[in-house]
Amino acid sequence: MPRAAITAVGHFLPEERLTNADLEAMVETSDEWIRSRTGIRERRILRDPAKATSYMATEAARDVLRKRGIRADEIDAIVVATVTPDMFFPSTAALVQANLGASNAWGFDLSAACSGFLFALSTAARFIECGKHSKVLVIGADKMSSILDFTDRTTCILFGDGAAAVLLEPDESGHGLVDSIERTDGSNWSILCMLGGGSLHPPTHETVDRNLHFLHQEGQHVFRYAVQGMADVSAEIMKRNGLTGDDVRFLVPHQANLRIIDATARRMGIGMDKVMLNIERYGNTTAATIPLCLADWESQLRRGDNLVLAAFGGGFTWGAAYLKWAYDGADVA
Ligand code: UT7
């Protein structure tokens, strides 16, 4: 059975930066508080109201096609992980398919909050492994600014907008996705959610007045579960694949909080020099964090490098993946 290997990475970030100093002027907060509690200095914001998640996802996908040198009609399927789709339906994947002119691709959105990219990667990998498809785009994209309450200092400082994408292709030489762990536990759903807009609370004047169309998070509670969840699955995937800290080239963690990432690295027995970190520049871009890291570090990645990807997010959802990297990133960059 072939493995599903990432053969290209692309990304898109809006130009506009929202710094901690900008936020100091909007809510009662400080650069010092934000940096020490989260590790974030600035994030990107897609200000143009006419542009949404599908725009960023399409640009990230175009970057992938360009770097891999393939045409849109060669794509078999498009999976978009997002919690901020342009609209309920059609899917963001359908909009991306049309924008790209990916005339032979089918596609769908996958909703798993901050674990969205990991879940999409492991779902899409199955299409490659069973031989049904040979080119699948996996995209993580979120316009978090569209669901943030910029008067709530506990959430608006955390998130940013962005998108990144990878191409999956079959690999017969042992490179690609080796193993993955996926977990869901809905029993604590209400401490990280957006209540309004769905079939339980369809939009009304009342849901708007009650702020139900904004992201809600009880940060401290989520923090405790996240530290435990992300570290547990990362340690578990290493153990069952016989990996030690020395064998891992990079941890590629979801970027929600520097302290959660630090705890995960410590459980894995790896130093922070082997952790991909860009939370400082982009904040938490939800489904885009992990592929944005891959895009930023691509030039340093070598064929055969062992990567552990790990995420925790709303649902709760969490998981880890073990990849054997398939190409020399320096050749592309
Ligand atoms: O990506 C999906 C999963 N999400 C996560 O993994 C996020 C997990 N949670 C976190 O990362 C952290 O809980 C936060 C960064 C959200 C908050 O950090 P914390 O250390 O847990 O702070 P806290 O919520 O316990 O708040 C501590 C204090 C409170 O004041 P009092 O009650 O001690 O007087 C807050 O009101 O900090 C206050 N506070 C702020 N102060 C300045 C909360 N937000 C801010 C702010 N600026 N932006």
PDB file of C-alpha atoms and ligand atoms in Angstrom, residues 27-30 33-34 37-38 114 153-155 157-159 192 217-224 226 254-257 259-260 284 286 312-314, ligand 1:
ATOM      1  CA  VAL A  27      -9.550  46.624  24.765  1.00  0.00           C
ATOM      2  CA  GLU A  28      -8.052  46.744  28.245  1.00  0.00           C
ATOM      3  CA  THR A  29      -4.956  44.633  27.691  1.00  0.00           C
ATOM      4  CA  SER A  30      -1.206  44.983  27.374  1.00  0.00           C
ATOM      5  CA  TRP A  33       0.126  40.285  29.209  1.00  0.00           C
ATOM      6  CA  ILE A  34      -0.464  38.926  25.713  1.00  0.00           C
ATOM      7  CA  ARG A  37       0.373  34.427  28.557  1.00  0.00           C
ATOM      8  CA  THR A  38       0.257  33.360  24.904  1.00  0.00           C
ATOM      9  CA  CYS A 114      -8.132  23.554  15.651  1.00  0.00           C
ATOM     10  CA  ARG A 153     -10.222  40.867  25.556  1.00  0.00           C
ATOM     11  CA  THR A 154     -10.201  37.205  26.574  1.00  0.00           C
ATOM     12  CA  THR A 155     -10.643  35.988  22.981  1.00  0.00           C
ATOM     13  CA  ILE A 157      -6.206  38.843  21.248  1.00  0.00           C
ATOM     14  CA  LEU A 158      -5.726  35.147  20.489  1.00  0.00           C
ATOM     15  CA  PHE A 159      -6.706  34.596  16.889  1.00  0.00           C
ATOM     16  CA  LEU A 192     -15.208  26.373  23.328  1.00  0.00           C
ATOM     17  CA  GLN A 217     -14.032  30.226  25.098  1.00  0.00           C
ATOM     18  CA  GLU A 218     -13.463  29.561  28.775  1.00  0.00           C
ATOM     19  CA  GLY A 219      -9.727  29.810  28.333  1.00  0.00           C
ATOM     20  CA  GLN A 220      -8.424  28.465  31.616  1.00  0.00           C
ATOM     21  CA  HIS A 221     -10.542  25.297  31.400  1.00  0.00           C
ATOM     22  CA  VAL A 222      -9.623  24.678  27.778  1.00  0.00           C
ATOM     23  CA  PHE A 223      -5.974  25.263  28.670  1.00  0.00           C
ATOM     24  CA  ARG A 224      -5.943  22.390  31.161  1.00  0.00           C
ATOM     25  CA  ALA A 226      -5.239  21.139  25.880  1.00  0.00           C
ATOM     26  CA  HIS A 254      -1.083  23.686  16.680  1.00  0.00           C
ATOM     27  CA  GLN A 255      -0.295  27.276  17.663  1.00  0.00           C
ATOM     28  CA  ALA A 256      -2.785  28.193  20.400  1.00  0.00           C
ATOM     29  CA  ASN A 257      -0.478  29.030  23.266  1.00  0.00           C
ATOM     30  CA  ARG A 259       2.847  27.344  27.146  1.00  0.00           C
ATOM     31  CA  ILE A 260       0.806  24.410  25.745  1.00  0.00           C
ATOM     32  CA  ASN A 284      -3.995  31.157  16.421  1.00  0.00           C
ATOM     33  CA  THR A 286      -7.252  27.570  13.873  1.00  0.00           C
ATOM     34  CA  PHE A 312      -6.035  20.278  20.291  1.00  0.00           C
ATOM     35  CA  GLY A 313      -9.205  22.267  19.756  1.00  0.00           C
ATOM     36  CA  GLY A 314     -12.921  22.813  20.082  1.00  0.00           C
TER      37      GLY A 314
HETATM   38  O1  UT7 B   1      -6.924  26.600  19.893  1.00  0.00           O
HETATM   39  C1  UT7 B   1      -8.012  25.978  20.477  1.00  0.00           C
HETATM   40  C2  UT7 B   1      -7.793  25.621  21.889  1.00  0.00           C
HETATM   41  N1  UT7 B   1      -7.617  26.788  22.682  1.00  0.00           N
HETATM   42  C3  UT7 B   1      -6.602  26.850  23.544  1.00  0.00           C
HETATM   43  O2  UT7 B   1      -5.811  25.943  23.590  1.00  0.00           O
HETATM   44  C4  UT7 B   1      -6.525  28.052  24.458  1.00  0.00           C
HETATM   45  C5  UT7 B   1      -6.287  27.594  25.854  1.00  0.00           C
HETATM   46  N2  UT7 B   1      -6.259  28.664  26.820  1.00  0.00           N
HETATM   47  C6  UT7 B   1      -5.268  29.601  26.871  1.00  0.00           C
HETATM   48  O3  UT7 B   1      -4.393  29.619  26.048  1.00  0.00           O
HETATM   49  C7  UT7 B   1      -5.246  30.536  28.049  1.00  0.00           C
HETATM   50  O4  UT7 B   1      -6.188  30.113  28.998  1.00  0.00           O
HETATM   51  C8  UT7 B   1      -5.547  32.032  27.696  1.00  0.00           C
HETATM   52  C9  UT7 B   1      -4.361  32.587  26.926  1.00  0.00           C
HETATM   53  C10 UT7 B   1      -6.805  32.109  26.843  1.00  0.00           C
HETATM   54  C11 UT7 B   1      -5.710  32.851  28.975  1.00  0.00           C
HETATM   55  O5  UT7 B   1      -4.574  32.710  29.792  1.00  0.00           O
HETATM   56  P1  UT7 B   1      -4.718  32.339  31.339  1.00  0.00           P
HETATM   57  O6  UT7 B   1      -3.371  32.335  31.900  1.00  0.00           O
HETATM   58  O7  UT7 B   1      -5.496  31.057  31.416  1.00  0.00           O
HETATM   59  O8  UT7 B   1      -5.545  33.561  31.895  1.00  0.00           O
HETATM   60  P2  UT7 B   1      -6.955  33.556  32.648  1.00  0.00           P
HETATM   61  O9  UT7 B   1      -8.033  33.299  31.680  1.00  0.00           O
HETATM   62  O10 UT7 B   1      -6.850  32.705  33.859  1.00  0.00           O
HETATM   63  O11 UT7 B   1      -7.012  35.076  33.102  1.00  0.00           O
HETATM   64  C12 UT7 B   1      -6.118  35.598  34.078  1.00  0.00           C
HETATM   65  C13 UT7 B   1      -6.440  37.061  34.311  1.00  0.00           C
HETATM   66  C14 UT7 B   1      -7.915  37.321  34.575  1.00  0.00           C
HETATM   67  O12 UT7 B   1      -8.013  38.366  35.510  1.00  0.00           O
HETATM   68  P3  UT7 B   1      -8.317  38.066  37.061  1.00  0.00           P
HETATM   69  O13 UT7 B   1      -9.627  37.352  37.074  1.00  0.00           O
HETATM   70  O14 UT7 B   1      -7.178  37.221  37.532  1.00  0.00           O
HETATM   71  O15 UT7 B   1      -8.347  39.425  37.656  1.00  0.00           O
HETATM   72  C15 UT7 B   1      -8.436  37.791  33.251  1.00  0.00           C
HETATM   73  O16 UT7 B   1      -9.570  38.620  33.374  1.00  0.00           O
HETATM   74  O17 UT7 B   1      -6.124  37.810  33.144  1.00  0.00           O
HETATM   75  C16 UT7 B   1      -7.264  38.568  32.732  1.00  0.00           C
HETATM   76  N3  UT7 B   1      -7.262  38.682  31.282  1.00  0.00           N
HETATM   77  C17 UT7 B   1      -6.569  39.624  30.628  1.00  0.00           C
HETATM   78  N4  UT7 B   1      -5.792  40.637  31.050  1.00  0.00           N
HETATM   79  C18 UT7 B   1      -5.210  41.425  30.125  1.00  0.00           C
HETATM   80  C19 UT7 B   1      -7.863  37.888  30.369  1.00  0.00           C
HETATM   81  N5  UT7 B   1      -7.597  38.310  29.128  1.00  0.00           N
HETATM   82  C20 UT7 B   1      -6.785  39.384  29.263  1.00  0.00           C
HETATM   83  C21 UT7 B   1      -6.168  40.245  28.338  1.00  0.00           C
HETATM   84  N6  UT7 B   1      -5.395  41.228  28.807  1.00  0.00           N
HETATM   85  N7  UT7 B   1      -6.316  40.086  27.006  1.00  0.00           N
END
